[in-house]
């Protein structure tokens, strides 16, 4: 490890041929691969990274593991040791290097700061792994960063089949960031090109020549041009930045080894790196957001079953109750939401939703439900659906429970929520500021669709909070005891309309005066997080979109089926642009 100090080299070495994993079977032996894994302060992502590697569809007996870890201030070393102890016998051989002390470089400003000594150490380690692979006469070396999660277990086989000198699987992230550049300047800096976004968004699909790949990539050591590739020392003519990925890009260019990135399949994920002044906790929060995005977009990540992890302590974020509304016949949504909330360390109570599809006219009468006179959907012209009746009753039942139990502050989630990054921290900070400002409130939208284009008035003394205008959706909101009392006291069941039309009436922002005259008083104090803290998982027209309110039947006529055609409510907000992407992270870098 060069200047990094003393180390334990080859602390664990399992001799050639000891692998007991799935054998090659009949026919020629599969190519020999060295898998190089370098980890530092990676306990937030390492269980997922290793879980993906152990599920890789490739004979473990044909893979030699080369692992290194150093300068850790977290549990990375213990995790790696536990994992290698459990799976090492399955691989052809295992070599790993560990340096426990010191926990930082003397020229770095923090654990996420890339100093020259840190870059040099990383380049030396990568060069050592490359040299090891050549000495072992491996056919390939696969470099994998611990913030890369290869959920596609066919990735290695796919990359080999491309027959490229250097090839990377394109990895998805929470933003437009990925693990390749499409352009580089003569000085070695990033250059934006017209190809990046079409490639990242898979509007063009294939394996494309690019000047740089990083994080996870495969080198074909059998090709003559790759024999000159090096990470350290940099090429004698090298004048670009002292950075391992740029040094390697220059080495590929100098050796004439073409570099490719492939995006034909979804191979996995890469965490968006934090900035130099940020902390390991910031990185963990980022990675939690990535795991939540993977749960929505699929395929989800899976932790290694060989690493012991303590269960996460769950809290209610200072609220009295967290409600999760879910239809019993939608167990997939329930499972995803509960898994997401567990990752966020939020304790929620599942409330079985009222299934409107099971209600007949007799049930509806017994419940005292009747249609608000003159109500029609503003877009499709249809009347209320049974799905909308069930949705309203589900929320109404929670409001009644809040009143009866005397719950001062609660949060209500529907089961189609996509969380923004750092959701718990941002919500708790918002509520603390609200209390410090002594601002009364009845309901706060955490996610919604703003109907009108006008800017909304910010709340004085509270950052990221506005006075809510006419809004659609009830996918997530905070509600006070007083707010629930007001909603129940309005006796809405006998004059029902969709719940997301009822709420704007109650805070007097609905544009239909005829609807409003049926309800008084209309003094609900309603605000909205700005920017929003949650979004829908999918929108009308998306391939995975499904709505139990829009796709239903008319409330008093099962013969009349409805769908979302003609309705604008569930379409993506045209002003939202990037949808769930954070406004500060919409660029590729």
mmCIF file with all atom_site columns, N, CA and C in Angstrom, residues 59-102:
data_model
loop_
_atom_site.group_PDB
_atom_site.id
_atom_site.type_symbol
_atom_site.label_atom_id
_atom_site.label_alt_id
_atom_site.label_comp_id
_atom_site.label_asym_id
_atom_site.label_entity_id
_atom_site.label_seq_id
_atom_site.pdbx_PDB_ins_code
_atom_site.Cartn_x
_atom_site.Cartn_y
_atom_site.Cartn_z
_atom_site.occupancy
_atom_site.B_iso_or_equiv
_atom_site.pdbx_formal_charge
_atom_site.auth_seq_id
_atom_site.auth_comp_id
_atom_site.auth_asym_id
_atom_site.auth_atom_id
_atom_site.pdbx_PDB_model_num
ATOM 1   N N  . UNK A 1 59  ? -19.398 -19.712 -12.320 1.00 0.00 ? 59  UNK A N  1
ATOM 2   C CA . UNK A 1 59  ? -18.792 -20.705 -11.403 1.00 0.00 ? 59  UNK A CA 1
ATOM 3   C C  . UNK A 1 59  ? -17.799 -20.048 -10.445 1.00 0.00 ? 59  UNK A C  1
ATOM 4   N N  . UNK A 1 60  ? -18.076 -20.114 -9.160  1.00 0.00 ? 60  UNK A N  1
ATOM 5   C CA . UNK A 1 60  ? -17.191 -19.503 -8.176  1.00 0.00 ? 60  UNK A CA 1
ATOM 6   C C  . UNK A 1 60  ? -15.796 -20.126 -8.223  1.00 0.00 ? 60  UNK A C  1
ATOM 7   N N  . UNK A 1 61  ? -15.710 -21.399 -8.604  1.00 0.00 ? 61  UNK A N  1
ATOM 8   C CA . UNK A 1 61  ? -14.411 -22.051 -8.691  1.00 0.00 ? 61  UNK A CA 1
ATOM 9   C C  . UNK A 1 61  ? -13.522 -21.484 -9.769  1.00 0.00 ? 61  UNK A C  1
ATOM 10  N N  . UNK A 1 62  ? -14.088 -20.668 -10.668 1.00 0.00 ? 62  UNK A N  1
ATOM 11  C CA . UNK A 1 62  ? -13.290 -20.025 -11.724 1.00 0.00 ? 62  UNK A CA 1
ATOM 12  C C  . UNK A 1 62  ? -13.021 -18.557 -11.422 1.00 0.00 ? 62  UNK A C  1
ATOM 13  N N  . UNK A 1 63  ? -13.338 -18.127 -10.207 1.00 0.00 ? 63  UNK A N  1
ATOM 14  C CA . UNK A 1 63  ? -13.133 -16.735 -9.797  1.00 0.00 ? 63  UNK A CA 1
ATOM 15  C C  . UNK A 1 63  ? -12.140 -16.696 -8.637  1.00 0.00 ? 63  UNK A C  1
ATOM 16  N N  . UNK A 1 64  ? -11.118 -15.878 -8.779  1.00 0.00 ? 64  UNK A N  1
ATOM 17  C CA . UNK A 1 64  ? -10.202 -15.590 -7.674  1.00 0.00 ? 64  UNK A CA 1
ATOM 18  C C  . UNK A 1 64  ? -10.571 -14.222 -7.113  1.00 0.00 ? 64  UNK A C  1
ATOM 19  N N  . UNK A 1 65  ? -10.789 -14.152 -5.806  1.00 0.00 ? 65  UNK A N  1
ATOM 20  C CA . UNK A 1 65  ? -11.126 -12.883 -5.156  1.00 0.00 ? 65  UNK A CA 1
ATOM 21  C C  . UNK A 1 65  ? -9.862  -12.163 -4.714  1.00 0.00 ? 65  UNK A C  1
ATOM 22  N N  . UNK A 1 66  ? -9.787  -10.878 -5.049  1.00 0.00 ? 66  UNK A N  1
ATOM 23  C CA . UNK A 1 66  ? -8.701  -10.023 -4.565  1.00 0.00 ? 66  UNK A CA 1
ATOM 24  C C  . UNK A 1 66  ? -9.354  -8.824  -3.889  1.00 0.00 ? 66  UNK A C  1
ATOM 25  N N  . UNK A 1 67  ? -9.211  -8.727  -2.582  1.00 0.00 ? 67  UNK A N  1
ATOM 26  C CA . UNK A 1 67  ? -9.911  -7.687  -1.818  1.00 0.00 ? 67  UNK A CA 1
ATOM 27  C C  . UNK A 1 67  ? -8.907  -6.877  -1.013  1.00 0.00 ? 67  UNK A C  1
ATOM 28  N N  . UNK A 1 68  ? -9.199  -5.600  -0.879  1.00 0.00 ? 68  UNK A N  1
ATOM 29  C CA . UNK A 1 68  ? -8.352  -4.737  -0.054  1.00 0.00 ? 68  UNK A CA 1
ATOM 30  C C  . UNK A 1 68  ? -9.229  -3.731  0.674   1.00 0.00 ? 68  UNK A C  1
ATOM 31  N N  . UNK A 1 69  ? -8.849  -3.439  1.919   1.00 0.00 ? 69  UNK A N  1
ATOM 32  C CA . UNK A 1 69  ? -9.551  -2.409  2.680   1.00 0.00 ? 69  UNK A CA 1
ATOM 33  C C  . UNK A 1 69  ? -8.551  -1.713  3.590   1.00 0.00 ? 69  UNK A C  1
ATOM 34  N N  . UNK A 1 70  ? -8.744  -0.425  3.779   1.00 0.00 ? 70  UNK A N  1
ATOM 35  C CA . UNK A 1 70  ? -7.800  0.347   4.585   1.00 0.00 ? 70  UNK A CA 1
ATOM 36  C C  . UNK A 1 70  ? -8.440  1.657   5.032   1.00 0.00 ? 70  UNK A C  1
ATOM 37  N N  . UNK A 1 71  ? -7.833  2.275   6.039   1.00 0.00 ? 71  UNK A N  1
ATOM 38  C CA . UNK A 1 71  ? -8.225  3.606   6.512   1.00 0.00 ? 71  UNK A CA 1
ATOM 39  C C  . UNK A 1 71  ? -9.725  3.691   6.819   1.00 0.00 ? 71  UNK A C  1
ATOM 40  N N  . UNK A 1 72  ? -10.240 2.685   7.508   1.00 0.00 ? 72  UNK A N  1
ATOM 41  C CA . UNK A 1 72  ? -11.668 2.670   7.826   1.00 0.00 ? 72  UNK A CA 1
ATOM 42  C C  . UNK A 1 72  ? -11.939 3.257   9.210   1.00 0.00 ? 72  UNK A C  1
ATOM 43  N N  . UNK A 1 73  ? -13.054 3.938   9.312   1.00 0.00 ? 73  UNK A N  1
ATOM 44  C CA . UNK A 1 73  ? -13.546 4.384   10.619  1.00 0.00 ? 73  UNK A CA 1
ATOM 45  C C  . UNK A 1 73  ? -14.906 3.762   10.906  1.00 0.00 ? 73  UNK A C  1
ATOM 46  N N  . UNK A 1 74  ? -15.291 2.760   10.106  1.00 0.00 ? 74  UNK A N  1
ATOM 47  C CA . UNK A 1 74  ? -16.561 2.067   10.324  1.00 0.00 ? 74  UNK A CA 1
ATOM 48  C C  . UNK A 1 74  ? -16.308 0.555   10.400  1.00 0.00 ? 74  UNK A C  1
ATOM 49  N N  . UNK A 1 75  ? -17.308 -0.228  10.106  1.00 0.00 ? 75  UNK A N  1
ATOM 50  C CA . UNK A 1 75  ? -17.243 -1.679  10.316  1.00 0.00 ? 75  UNK A CA 1
ATOM 51  C C  . UNK A 1 75  ? -16.887 -2.459  9.045   1.00 0.00 ? 75  UNK A C  1
ATOM 52  N N  . UNK A 1 76  ? -16.301 -1.792  8.066   1.00 0.00 ? 76  UNK A N  1
ATOM 53  C CA . UNK A 1 76  ? -16.012 -2.430  6.776   1.00 0.00 ? 76  UNK A CA 1
ATOM 54  C C  . UNK A 1 76  ? -15.129 -3.668  6.917   1.00 0.00 ? 76  UNK A C  1
ATOM 55  N N  . UNK A 1 77  ? -14.048 -3.560  7.679   1.00 0.00 ? 77  UNK A N  1
ATOM 56  C CA . UNK A 1 77  ? -13.105 -4.682  7.795   1.00 0.00 ? 77  UNK A CA 1
ATOM 57  C C  . UNK A 1 77  ? -13.782 -5.912  8.378   1.00 0.00 ? 77  UNK A C  1
ATOM 58  N N  . UNK A 1 78  ? -14.562 -5.727  9.439   1.00 0.00 ? 78  UNK A N  1
ATOM 59  C CA . UNK A 1 78  ? -15.233 -6.871  10.069  1.00 0.00 ? 78  UNK A CA 1
ATOM 60  C C  . UNK A 1 78  ? -16.237 -7.510  9.122   1.00 0.00 ? 78  UNK A C  1
ATOM 61  N N  . UNK A 1 79  ? -16.939 -6.692  8.348   1.00 0.00 ? 79  UNK A N  1
ATOM 62  C CA . UNK A 1 79  ? -17.899 -7.238  7.381   1.00 0.00 ? 79  UNK A CA 1
ATOM 63  C C  . UNK A 1 79  ? -17.188 -8.079  6.324   1.00 0.00 ? 79  UNK A C  1
ATOM 64  N N  . UNK A 1 80  ? -16.101 -7.543  5.779   1.00 0.00 ? 80  UNK A N  1
ATOM 65  C CA . UNK A 1 80  ? -15.361 -8.283  4.756   1.00 0.00 ? 80  UNK A CA 1
ATOM 66  C C  . UNK A 1 80  ? -14.802 -9.589  5.318   1.00 0.00 ? 80  UNK A C  1
ATOM 67  N N  . UNK A 1 81  ? -14.258 -9.510  6.533   1.00 0.00 ? 81  UNK A N  1
ATOM 68  C CA . UNK A 1 81  ? -13.686 -10.713 7.140   1.00 0.00 ? 81  UNK A CA 1
ATOM 69  C C  . UNK A 1 81  ? -14.765 -11.786 7.333   1.00 0.00 ? 81  UNK A C  1
ATOM 70  N N  . UNK A 1 82  ? -15.944 -11.368 7.809   1.00 0.00 ? 82  UNK A N  1
ATOM 71  C CA . UNK A 1 82  ? -17.037 -12.319 8.023   1.00 0.00 ? 82  UNK A CA 1
ATOM 72  C C  . UNK A 1 82  ? -17.487 -12.937 6.700   1.00 0.00 ? 82  UNK A C  1
ATOM 73  N N  . UNK A 1 83  ? -17.595 -12.105 5.663   1.00 0.00 ? 83  UNK A N  1
ATOM 74  C CA . UNK A 1 83  ? -18.067 -12.594 4.365   1.00 0.00 ? 83  UNK A CA 1
ATOM 75  C C  . UNK A 1 83  ? -17.054 -13.558 3.744   1.00 0.00 ? 83  UNK A C  1
ATOM 76  N N  . UNK A 1 84  ? -15.769 -13.180 3.762   1.00 0.00 ? 84  UNK A N  1
ATOM 77  C CA . UNK A 1 84  ? -14.747 -14.048 3.180   1.00 0.00 ? 84  UNK A CA 1
ATOM 78  C C  . UNK A 1 84  ? -14.634 -15.364 3.940   1.00 0.00 ? 84  UNK A C  1
ATOM 79  N N  . UNK A 1 85  ? -14.824 -15.293 5.250   1.00 0.00 ? 85  UNK A N  1
ATOM 80  C CA . UNK A 1 85  ? -14.794 -16.519 6.030   1.00 0.00 ? 85  UNK A CA 1
ATOM 81  C C  . UNK A 1 85  ? -15.919 -17.469 5.664   1.00 0.00 ? 85  UNK A C  1
ATOM 82  N N  . UNK A 1 86  ? -17.056 -16.902 5.232   1.00 0.00 ? 86  UNK A N  1
ATOM 83  C CA . UNK A 1 86  ? -18.220 -17.730 4.896   1.00 0.00 ? 86  UNK A CA 1
ATOM 84  C C  . UNK A 1 86  ? -18.181 -18.242 3.466   1.00 0.00 ? 86  UNK A C  1
ATOM 85  N N  . UNK A 1 87  ? -17.701 -17.434 2.515   1.00 0.00 ? 87  UNK A N  1
ATOM 86  C CA . UNK A 1 87  ? -17.801 -17.810 1.106   1.00 0.00 ? 87  UNK A CA 1
ATOM 87  C C  . UNK A 1 87  ? -16.447 -18.132 0.480   1.00 0.00 ? 87  UNK A C  1
ATOM 88  N N  . UNK A 1 88  ? -15.365 -17.802 1.159   1.00 0.00 ? 88  UNK A N  1
ATOM 89  C CA . UNK A 1 88  ? -14.047 -17.941 0.544   1.00 0.00 ? 88  UNK A CA 1
ATOM 90  C C  . UNK A 1 88  ? -13.751 -19.335 0.019   1.00 0.00 ? 88  UNK A C  1
ATOM 91  N N  . UNK A 1 89  ? -14.218 -20.365 0.735   1.00 0.00 ? 89  UNK A N  1
ATOM 92  C CA . UNK A 1 89  ? -13.944 -21.747 0.323   1.00 0.00 ? 89  UNK A CA 1
ATOM 93  C C  . UNK A 1 89  ? -14.557 -22.093 -1.017  1.00 0.00 ? 89  UNK A C  1
ATOM 94  N N  . UNK A 1 90  ? -15.562 -21.313 -1.461  1.00 0.00 ? 90  UNK A N  1
ATOM 95  C CA . UNK A 1 90  ? -16.238 -21.607 -2.720  1.00 0.00 ? 90  UNK A CA 1
ATOM 96  C C  . UNK A 1 90  ? -15.463 -21.109 -3.932  1.00 0.00 ? 90  UNK A C  1
ATOM 97  N N  . UNK A 1 91  ? -14.514 -20.196 -3.706  1.00 0.00 ? 91  UNK A N  1
ATOM 98  C CA . UNK A 1 91  ? -13.809 -19.558 -4.814  1.00 0.00 ? 91  UNK A CA 1
ATOM 99  C C  . UNK A 1 91  ? -12.479 -20.253 -5.101  1.00 0.00 ? 91  UNK A C  1
ATOM 100 N N  . UNK A 1 92  ? -11.968 -19.995 -6.290  1.00 0.00 ? 92  UNK A N  1
ATOM 101 C CA . UNK A 1 92  ? -10.687 -20.585 -6.693  1.00 0.00 ? 92  UNK A CA 1
ATOM 102 C C  . UNK A 1 92  ? -9.595  -20.226 -5.694  1.00 0.00 ? 92  UNK A C  1
ATOM 103 N N  . UNK A 1 93  ? -9.521  -18.982 -5.328  1.00 0.00 ? 93  UNK A N  1
ATOM 104 C CA . UNK A 1 93  ? -8.555  -18.526 -4.334  1.00 0.00 ? 93  UNK A CA 1
ATOM 105 C C  . UNK A 1 93  ? -9.008  -17.173 -3.812  1.00 0.00 ? 93  UNK A C  1
ATOM 106 N N  . UNK A 1 94  ? -8.512  -16.817 -2.651  1.00 0.00 ? 94  UNK A N  1
ATOM 107 C CA . UNK A 1 94  ? -8.859  -15.540 -2.033  1.00 0.00 ? 94  UNK A CA 1
ATOM 108 C C  . UNK A 1 94  ? -7.598  -14.895 -1.495  1.00 0.00 ? 94  UNK A C  1
ATOM 109 N N  . UNK A 1 95  ? -7.370  -13.651 -1.882  1.00 0.00 ? 95  UNK A N  1
ATOM 110 C CA . UNK A 1 95  ? -6.287  -12.867 -1.302  1.00 0.00 ? 95  UNK A CA 1
ATOM 111 C C  . UNK A 1 95  ? -6.875  -11.546 -0.851  1.00 0.00 ? 95  UNK A C  1
ATOM 112 N N  . UNK A 1 96  ? -6.544  -11.149 0.373   1.00 0.00 ? 96  UNK A N  1
ATOM 113 C CA . UNK A 1 96  ? -7.027  -9.836  0.758   1.00 0.00 ? 96  UNK A CA 1
ATOM 114 C C  . UNK A 1 96  ? -6.038  -9.140  1.650   1.00 0.00 ? 96  UNK A C  1
ATOM 115 N N  . UNK A 1 97  ? -6.116  -7.823  1.616   1.00 0.00 ? 97  UNK A N  1
ATOM 116 C CA . UNK A 1 97  ? -5.178  -6.975  2.321   1.00 0.00 ? 97  UNK A CA 1
ATOM 117 C C  . UNK A 1 97  ? -5.982  -6.051  3.218   1.00 0.00 ? 97  UNK A C  1
ATOM 118 N N  . UNK A 1 98  ? -5.499  -5.894  4.431   1.00 0.00 ? 98  UNK A N  1
ATOM 119 C CA . UNK A 1 98  ? -6.220  -5.039  5.359   1.00 0.00 ? 98  UNK A CA 1
ATOM 120 C C  . UNK A 1 98  ? -5.227  -4.186  6.126   1.00 0.00 ? 98  UNK A C  1
ATOM 121 N N  . UNK A 1 99  ? -5.582  -2.915  6.276   1.00 0.00 ? 99  UNK A N  1
ATOM 122 C CA . UNK A 1 99  ? -4.796  -1.998  7.096   1.00 0.00 ? 99  UNK A CA 1
ATOM 123 C C  . UNK A 1 99  ? -5.764  -1.284  8.025   1.00 0.00 ? 99  UNK A C  1
ATOM 124 N N  . UNK A 1 100 ? -5.666  -1.590  9.316   1.00 0.00 ? 100 UNK A N  1
ATOM 125 C CA . UNK A 1 100 ? -6.611  -1.036  10.282  1.00 0.00 ? 100 UNK A CA 1
ATOM 126 C C  . UNK A 1 100 ? -6.265  0.405   10.675  1.00 0.00 ? 100 UNK A C  1
ATOM 127 N N  . UNK A 1 101 ? -4.989  0.713   10.770  1.00 0.00 ? 101 UNK A N  1
ATOM 128 C CA . UNK A 1 101 ? -4.568  2.042   11.219  1.00 0.00 ? 101 UNK A CA 1
ATOM 129 C C  . UNK A 1 101 ? -3.597  2.646   10.213  1.00 0.00 ? 101 UNK A C  1
ATOM 130 N N  . UNK A 1 102 ? -3.627  3.968   10.066  1.00 0.00 ? 102 UNK A N  1
ATOM 131 C CA . UNK A 1 102 ? -4.558  4.922   10.676  1.00 0.00 ? 102 UNK A CA 1
ATOM 132 C C  . UNK A 1 102 ? -5.916  4.896   9.961   1.00 0.00 ? 102 UNK A C  1
#
